PDB file of C-alpha atoms in Angstrom:
ATOM      1  CA  UNK A   1     -26.415  42.810 126.058  1.00 60.00           C
ATOM      2  CA  UNK A   2     -28.105  41.798 129.114  1.00 71.00           C
ATOM      3  CA  UNK A   3     -30.252  44.912 130.466  1.00 81.00           C
ATOM      4  CA  UNK A   4     -32.028  44.258 134.067  1.00 85.00           C
ATOM      5  CA  UNK A   5     -35.482  45.526 133.525  1.00 93.00           C
ATOM      6  CA  UNK A   6     -38.773  43.592 134.476  1.00 94.00           C
ATOM      7  CA  UNK A   7     -38.819  40.163 132.246  1.00 95.00           C
ATOM      8  CA  UNK A   8     -42.717  41.335 130.731  1.00 96.00           C
ATOM      9  CA  UNK A   9     -40.417  44.244 129.129  1.00 97.00           C
ATOM     10  CA  UNK A  10     -37.538  42.447 128.528  1.00 95.00           C
ATOM     11  CA  UNK A  11     -39.445  39.864 126.597  1.00 95.00           C
ATOM     12  CA  UNK A  12     -40.635  42.685 124.244  1.00 96.00           C
ATOM     13  CA  UNK A  13     -37.587  45.155 124.026  1.00 96.00           C
ATOM     14  CA  UNK A  14     -34.625  42.539 124.186  1.00 94.00           C
ATOM     15  CA  UNK A  15     -34.209  42.798 120.251  1.00 95.00           C
ATOM     16  CA  UNK A  16     -33.855  46.497 120.874  1.00 96.00           C
ATOM     17  CA  UNK A  17     -30.598  45.449 123.563  1.00 95.00           C
ATOM     18  CA  UNK A  18     -29.046  44.280 120.455  1.00 95.00           C
ATOM     19  CA  UNK A  19     -29.112  47.069 118.257  1.00 96.00           C
ATOM     20  CA  UNK A  20     -25.988  48.977 117.272  1.00 97.00           C
ATOM     21  CA  UNK A  21     -27.862  52.244 118.786  1.00 97.00           C
ATOM     22  CA  UNK A  22     -28.133  50.859 122.195  1.00 97.00           C
ATOM     23  CA  UNK A  23     -25.023  49.899 122.053  1.00 96.00           C
ATOM     24  CA  UNK A  24     -23.603  53.229 121.744  1.00 97.00           C
ATOM     25  CA  UNK A  25     -26.218  54.624 123.839  1.00 97.00           C
ATOM     26  CA  UNK A  26     -24.790  52.436 126.766  1.00 96.00           C
ATOM     27  CA  UNK A  27     -21.213  53.279 126.210  1.00 97.00           C
ATOM     28  CA  UNK A  28     -22.037  56.884 126.317  1.00 97.00           C
ATOM     29  CA  UNK A  29     -24.401  56.774 129.562  1.00 97.00           C
ATOM     30  CA  UNK A  30     -21.554  54.603 131.036  1.00 97.00           C
ATOM     31  CA  UNK A  31     -19.058  57.455 130.330  1.00 97.00           C
ATOM     32  CA  UNK A  32     -21.492  60.023 131.664  1.00 97.00           C
ATOM     33  CA  UNK A  33     -21.861  58.406 134.706  1.00 97.00           C
ATOM     34  CA  UNK A  34     -18.132  57.878 135.577  1.00 97.00           C
ATOM     35  CA  UNK A  35     -17.122  61.260 134.546  1.00 98.00           C
ATOM     36  CA  UNK A  36     -20.215  63.525 135.319  1.00 97.00           C
ATOM     37  CA  UNK A  37     -22.943  63.322 138.644  1.00 97.00           C
ATOM     38  CA  UNK A  38     -25.968  62.074 136.684  1.00 98.00           C
ATOM     39  CA  UNK A  39     -29.549  61.405 137.192  1.00 97.00           C
ATOM     40  CA  UNK A  40     -31.630  59.259 138.095  1.00 97.00           C
ATOM     41  CA  UNK A  41     -29.049  57.175 140.050  1.00 96.00           C
ATOM     42  CA  UNK A  42     -28.294  54.386 137.592  1.00 95.00           C
ATOM     43  CA  UNK A  43     -29.943  51.493 139.686  1.00 95.00           C
ATOM     44  CA  UNK A  44     -33.034  53.693 139.001  1.00 96.00           C
ATOM     45  CA  UNK A  45     -32.751  54.414 134.818  1.00 97.00           C
ATOM     46  CA  UNK A  46     -35.340  51.640 134.319  1.00 97.00           C
ATOM     47  CA  UNK A  47     -37.541  52.266 137.255  1.00 97.00           C
ATOM     48  CA  UNK A  48     -40.482  53.016 135.493  1.00 98.00           C
ATOM     49  CA  UNK A  49     -40.567  49.549 133.736  1.00 98.00           C
ATOM     50  CA  UNK A  50     -39.705  47.949 137.339  1.00 97.00           C
ATOM     51  CA  UNK A  51     -42.729  49.894 139.186  1.00 97.00           C
ATOM     52  CA  UNK A  52     -45.040  49.105 136.401  1.00 98.00           C
ATOM     53  CA  UNK A  53     -44.696  45.876 134.468  1.00 98.00           C
ATOM     54  CA  UNK A  54     -45.801  45.584 130.657  1.00 98.00           C
ATOM     55  CA  UNK A  55     -48.729  43.494 131.618  1.00 97.00           C
ATOM     56  CA  UNK A  56     -50.170  46.051 134.345  1.00 98.00           C
ATOM     57  CA  UNK A  57     -49.928  49.326 132.075  1.00 98.00           C
ATOM     58  CA  UNK A  58     -53.187  50.883 131.951  1.00 98.00           C
ATOM     59  CA  UNK A  59     -51.948  54.791 131.852  1.00 98.00           C
ATOM     60  CA  UNK A  60     -48.966  55.898 129.915  1.00 98.00           C
ATOM     61  CA  UNK A  61     -47.963  59.363 130.974  1.00 98.00           C
ATOM     62  CA  UNK A  62     -45.052  60.933 128.826  1.00 97.00           C
ATOM     63  CA  UNK A  63     -42.383  63.255 129.635  1.00 95.00           C
ATOM     64  CA  UNK A  64     -39.212  64.504 128.624  1.00 94.00           C
ATOM     65  CA  UNK A  65     -36.275  64.808 130.649  1.00 94.00           C
ATOM     66  CA  UNK A  66     -35.566  63.589 134.315  1.00 96.00           C
ATOM     67  CA  UNK A  67     -35.201  66.157 137.098  1.00 96.00           C
ATOM     68  CA  UNK A  68     -31.295  67.714 136.948  1.00 96.00           C
ATOM     69  CA  UNK A  69     -31.440  68.880 140.349  1.00 94.00           C
ATOM     70  CA  UNK A  70     -29.726  66.786 143.423  1.00 94.00           C
ATOM     71  CA  UNK A  71     -32.024  64.053 144.889  1.00 94.00           C
ATOM     72  CA  UNK A  72     -34.927  64.446 142.539  1.00 96.00           C
ATOM     73  CA  UNK A  73     -35.117  61.804 139.815  1.00 96.00           C
ATOM     74  CA  UNK A  74     -35.932  58.391 140.794  1.00 97.00           C
ATOM     75  CA  UNK A  75     -36.861  57.254 137.546  1.00 97.00           C
ATOM     76  CA  UNK A  76     -40.503  57.970 137.194  1.00 98.00           C
ATOM     77  CA  UNK A  77     -41.082  60.719 135.203  1.00 98.00           C
ATOM     78  CA  UNK A  78     -42.689  63.933 137.015  1.00 98.00           C
ATOM     79  CA  UNK A  79     -41.962  62.397 140.148  1.00 98.00           C
ATOM     80  CA  UNK A  80     -39.455  63.069 143.340  1.00 98.00           C
ATOM     81  CA  UNK A  81     -38.193  61.280 145.728  1.00 95.00           C
ATOM     82  CA  UNK A  82     -39.917  61.262 149.637  1.00 95.00           C
ATOM     83  CA  UNK A  83     -39.061  64.931 151.167  1.00 94.00           C
ATOM     84  CA  UNK A  84     -37.924  66.599 148.045  1.00 96.00           C
ATOM     85  CA  UNK A  85     -40.255  70.008 147.350  1.00 96.00           C
ATOM     86  CA  UNK A  86     -42.565  69.710 144.720  1.00 97.00           C
ATOM     87  CA  UNK A  87     -41.084  71.149 141.486  1.00 96.00           C
ATOM     88  CA  UNK A  88     -43.397  73.512 139.694  1.00 96.00           C
ATOM     89  CA  UNK A  89     -44.852  71.366 137.038  1.00 96.00           C
ATOM     90  CA  UNK A  90     -45.825  68.466 139.973  1.00 98.00           C
ATOM     91  CA  UNK A  91     -47.135  71.247 141.869  1.00 97.00           C
ATOM     92  CA  UNK A  92     -49.770  72.152 138.829  1.00 97.00           C
ATOM     93  CA  UNK A  93     -50.666  68.359 138.576  1.00 98.00           C
ATOM     94  CA  UNK A  94     -51.802  67.971 141.956  1.00 98.00           C
ATOM     95  CA  UNK A  95     -53.608  71.461 141.713  1.00 97.00           C
ATOM     96  CA  UNK A  96     -55.434  70.091 138.772  1.00 98.00           C
ATOM     97  CA  UNK A  97     -56.041  66.488 140.362  1.00 98.00           C
ATOM     98  CA  UNK A  98     -57.426  68.517 143.588  1.00 98.00           C
ATOM     99  CA  UNK A  99     -59.549  70.981 141.379  1.00 98.00           C
ATOM    100  CA  UNK A 100     -61.003  67.732 138.915  1.00 98.00           C
ATOM    101  CA  UNK A 101     -61.409  65.412 141.660  1.00 97.00           C
ATOM    102  CA  UNK A 102     -61.596  67.206 144.782  1.00 97.00           C
ATOM    103  CA  UNK A 103     -58.596  65.040 146.094  1.00 97.00           C
ATOM    104  CA  UNK A 104     -56.351  67.127 148.487  1.00 97.00           C
ATOM    105  CA  UNK A 105     -52.613  67.611 147.577  1.00 96.00           C
ATOM    106  CA  UNK A 106     -50.390  65.023 148.819  1.00 97.00           C
ATOM    107  CA  UNK A 107     -47.859  65.078 151.394  1.00 96.00           C
ATOM    108  CA  UNK A 108     -45.173  63.577 149.266  1.00 97.00           C
ATOM    109  CA  UNK A 109     -44.168  63.716 145.152  1.00 98.00           C
ATOM    110  CA  UNK A 110     -43.231  60.166 145.238  1.00 98.00           C
ATOM    111  CA  UNK A 111     -45.196  58.490 142.373  1.00 98.00           C
ATOM    112  CA  UNK A 112     -44.623  54.995 143.014  1.00 98.00           C
ATOM    113  CA  UNK A 113     -48.307  54.757 144.334  1.00 98.00           C
ATOM    114  CA  UNK A 114     -49.274  55.367 140.630  1.00 98.00           C
ATOM    115  CA  UNK A 115     -47.203  53.230 138.919  1.00 98.00           C
ATOM    116  CA  UNK A 116     -47.941  50.314 141.466  1.00 98.00           C
ATOM    117  CA  UNK A 117     -51.589  50.953 140.258  1.00 98.00           C
ATOM    118  CA  UNK A 118     -50.501  50.709 136.598  1.00 98.00           C
ATOM    119  CA  UNK A 119     -49.054  54.163 135.320  1.00 98.00           C
ATOM    120  CA  UNK A 120     -46.351  54.180 133.173  1.00 98.00           C
ATOM    121  CA  UNK A 121     -44.300  57.141 134.077  1.00 98.00           C
ATOM    122  CA  UNK A 122     -42.087  57.410 131.044  1.00 98.00           C
ATOM    123  CA  UNK A 123     -39.551  59.779 130.529  1.00 97.00           C
ATOM    124  CA  UNK A 124     -38.584  60.128 126.289  1.00 95.00           C
ATOM    125  CA  UNK A 125     -35.082  60.553 127.969  1.00 97.00           C
ATOM    126  CA  UNK A 126     -34.261  57.935 130.743  1.00 97.00           C
ATOM    127  CA  UNK A 127     -30.986  59.924 132.142  1.00 98.00           C
ATOM    128  CA  UNK A 128     -29.489  63.665 132.129  1.00 97.00           C
ATOM    129  CA  UNK A 129     -26.366  65.146 133.506  1.00 97.00           C
ATOM    130  CA  UNK A 130     -26.965  67.300 136.959  1.00 97.00           C
ATOM    131  CA  UNK A 131     -27.972  70.927 135.959  1.00 96.00           C
ATOM    132  CA  UNK A 132     -27.840  70.434 132.453  1.00 96.00           C
ATOM    133  CA  UNK A 133     -31.359  69.877 131.248  1.00 94.00           C
ATOM    134  CA  UNK A 134     -31.366  68.050 127.952  1.00 94.00           C
ATOM    135  CA  UNK A 135     -27.885  67.084 128.225  1.00 96.00           C
ATOM    136  CA  UNK A 136     -28.589  63.116 127.345  1.00 97.00           C
ATOM    137  CA  UNK A 137     -30.975  63.554 124.519  1.00 97.00           C
ATOM    138  CA  UNK A 138     -30.437  62.438 121.140  1.00 96.00           C
ATOM    139  CA  UNK A 139     -28.409  60.247 121.845  1.00 97.00           C
ATOM    140  CA  UNK A 140     -30.586  57.300 121.388  1.00 97.00           C
ATOM    141  CA  UNK A 141     -32.894  57.114 124.221  1.00 97.00           C
ATOM    142  CA  UNK A 142     -35.777  58.750 121.983  1.00 97.00           C
ATOM    143  CA  UNK A 143     -35.139  55.908 119.850  1.00 97.00           C
ATOM    144  CA  UNK A 144     -35.577  53.419 122.672  1.00 97.00           C
ATOM    145  CA  UNK A 145     -38.595  55.234 123.985  1.00 97.00           C
ATOM    146  CA  UNK A 146     -40.259  55.366 120.616  1.00 97.00           C
ATOM    147  CA  UNK A 147     -40.087  51.548 120.563  1.00 97.00           C
ATOM    148  CA  UNK A 148     -41.626  51.547 123.916  1.00 98.00           C
ATOM    149  CA  UNK A 149     -44.587  53.429 122.891  1.00 98.00           C
ATOM    150  CA  UNK A 150     -45.141  51.684 119.698  1.00 97.00           C
ATOM    151  CA  UNK A 151     -45.138  48.356 121.595  1.00 98.00           C
ATOM    152  CA  UNK A 152     -47.758  49.490 123.964  1.00 98.00           C
ATOM    153  CA  UNK A 153     -49.965  51.160 121.014  1.00 98.00           C
ATOM    154  CA  UNK A 154     -50.185  47.616 119.384  1.00 97.00           C
ATOM    155  CA  UNK A 155     -49.687  44.918 121.949  1.00 97.00           C
ATOM    156  CA  UNK A 156     -52.479  46.480 124.161  1.00 97.00           C
ATOM    157  CA  UNK A 157     -55.631  47.903 124.038  1.00 97.00           C
ATOM    158  CA  UNK A 158     -57.733  50.524 126.049  1.00 98.00           C
ATOM    159  CA  UNK A 159     -54.899  52.121 127.386  1.00 98.00           C
ATOM    160  CA  UNK A 160     -54.970  55.810 128.422  1.00 98.00           C
ATOM    161  CA  UNK A 161     -52.175  58.203 126.916  1.00 98.00           C
ATOM    162  CA  UNK A 162     -51.633  61.425 128.733  1.00 98.00           C
ATOM    163  CA  UNK A 163     -49.753  63.485 126.417  1.00 97.00           C
ATOM    164  CA  UNK A 164     -49.055  67.133 128.131  1.00 96.00           C
ATOM    165  CA  UNK A 165     -47.085  69.622 126.035  1.00 93.00           C
ATOM    166  CA  UNK A 166     -45.926  69.427 122.083  1.00 92.00           C
ATOM    167  CA  UNK A 167     -43.363  67.030 123.119  1.00 92.00           C
ATOM    168  CA  UNK A 168     -45.326  64.631 124.272  1.00 94.00           C
ATOM    169  CA  UNK A 169     -47.780  64.934 121.559  1.00 95.00           C
ATOM    170  CA  UNK A 170     -45.270  64.651 118.854  1.00 94.00           C
ATOM    171  CA  UNK A 171     -43.887  61.771 120.348  1.00 95.00           C
ATOM    172  CA  UNK A 172     -47.650  60.286 120.564  1.00 95.00           C
ATOM    173  CA  UNK A 173     -48.573  60.870 117.221  1.00 95.00           C
ATOM    174  CA  UNK A 174     -48.270  56.966 116.553  1.00 96.00           C
ATOM    175  CA  UNK A 175     -50.858  55.785 118.868  1.00 98.00           C
ATOM    176  CA  UNK A 176     -54.145  54.495 117.452  1.00 97.00           C
ATOM    177  CA  UNK A 177     -56.900  56.654 118.671  1.00 95.00           C
ATOM    178  CA  UNK A 178     -59.306  54.220 117.800  1.00 96.00           C
ATOM    179  CA  UNK A 179     -57.940  51.943 120.232  1.00 97.00           C
ATOM    180  CA  UNK A 180     -56.690  53.626 123.021  1.00 98.00           C
ATOM    181  CA  UNK A 181     -58.111  57.278 124.590  1.00 98.00           C
ATOM    182  CA  UNK A 182     -55.593  59.791 123.842  1.00 98.00           C
ATOM    183  CA  UNK A 183     -55.935  62.847 126.311  1.00 98.00           C
ATOM    184  CA  UNK A 184     -53.580  66.100 125.416  1.00 97.00           C
ATOM    185  CA  UNK A 185     -53.125  69.039 127.109  1.00 96.00           C
ATOM    186  CA  UNK A 186     -50.765  72.317 127.348  1.00 96.00           C
ATOM    187  CA  UNK A 187     -47.670  71.050 129.533  1.00 96.00           C
ATOM    188  CA  UNK A 188     -47.923  71.359 133.282  1.00 97.00           C
ATOM    189  CA  UNK A 189     -44.961  73.957 133.593  1.00 94.00           C
ATOM    190  CA  UNK A 190     -46.148  77.434 134.900  1.00 93.00           C
ATOM    191  CA  UNK A 191     -44.864  78.870 131.757  1.00 88.00           C
ATOM    192  CA  UNK A 192     -47.350  76.658 129.801  1.00 90.00           C
ATOM    193  CA  UNK A 193     -49.622  75.823 132.336  1.00 88.00           C
ATOM    194  CA  UNK A 194     -50.413  79.798 132.994  1.00 85.00           C
ATOM    195  CA  UNK A 195     -51.096  80.674 129.158  1.00 88.00           C
ATOM    196  CA  UNK A 196     -54.364  78.274 129.326  1.00 88.00           C
ATOM    197  CA  UNK A 197     -55.032  74.780 128.086  1.00 93.00           C
ATOM    198  CA  UNK A 198     -53.685  73.073 131.631  1.00 97.00           C
ATOM    199  CA  UNK A 199     -56.027  73.630 134.477  1.00 97.00           C
ATOM    200  CA  UNK A 200     -59.617  72.613 133.655  1.00 97.00           C
ATOM    201  CA  UNK A 201     -58.776  69.859 130.928  1.00 97.00           C
ATOM    202  CA  UNK A 202     -60.339  66.979 133.836  1.00 98.00           C
ATOM    203  CA  UNK A 203     -57.646  64.320 132.703  1.00 98.00           C
ATOM    204  CA  UNK A 204     -57.805  62.662 135.483  1.00 98.00           C
ATOM    205  CA  UNK A 205     -61.555  62.101 135.812  1.00 98.00           C
ATOM    206  CA  UNK A 206     -61.935  61.405 132.099  1.00 98.00           C
ATOM    207  CA  UNK A 207     -58.862  58.578 132.567  1.00 98.00           C
ATOM    208  CA  UNK A 208     -61.088  56.998 135.317  1.00 98.00           C
ATOM    209  CA  UNK A 209     -64.032  56.781 133.280  1.00 98.00           C
ATOM    210  CA  UNK A 210     -62.575  55.380 130.371  1.00 98.00           C
ATOM    211  CA  UNK A 211     -61.345  52.461 132.474  1.00 98.00           C
ATOM    212  CA  UNK A 212     -64.642  52.048 134.453  1.00 98.00           C
ATOM    213  CA  UNK A 213     -65.962  51.877 131.068  1.00 98.00           C
ATOM    214  CA  UNK A 214     -63.768  49.100 129.824  1.00 97.00           C
ATOM    215  CA  UNK A 215     -63.821  47.276 133.235  1.00 97.00           C
ATOM    216  CA  UNK A 216     -60.934  48.000 134.638  1.00 97.00           C
ATOM    217  CA  UNK A 217     -60.261  49.645 138.152  1.00 97.00           C
ATOM    218  CA  UNK A 218     -59.992  53.614 138.665  1.00 98.00           C
ATOM    219  CA  UNK A 219     -56.755  54.859 139.781  1.00 98.00           C
ATOM    220  CA  UNK A 220     -56.624  56.788 143.231  1.00 98.00           C
ATOM    221  CA  UNK A 221     -55.008  59.682 142.125  1.00 98.00           C
TER     222      UNK A 221
END
């Protein structure tokens, strides 16, 4: 199966595209998009890979599901299109960046600017039916994105993995802590963040300190 995806990723994931689970997943997703409103738009399903080529990756943020409201999701985890109000999790991310690094909350929640600096904004599930959170889980996406994480873990060095919440932390269990920096915190959603374990974790400055120590440019958050 020919999947339109950035060439560096394609070279490493092409075997996955030929496997039965991915064939079944593709058929299921095509039917879902044909019969229901789904997000992100079909052209943006692999946007995280398009915006952050394999060779450019230096930070990985793992999300779970795309946003399921109209106009929000565009293929990058936690990110929303320009002009869309910040979802609560994203607002808490910006609040922590402000407290950690004294960077003002931006005018837009579009995180393309992060992806273009080498941050892979990867959801475990790359699509969702409108207004039905988790509706495309356990159809094959998780198997595919596990392979993505494994490729990064074994083929690159000195990455920063940001694992927020138990779901991301479980997915990141395969990451070699001796090879990469793994930062763990509570999920930035209000339900989790307000219980503690999100605010004050200083992940953003810790990320930059690690990148600089490994002769890489820091992220302009």
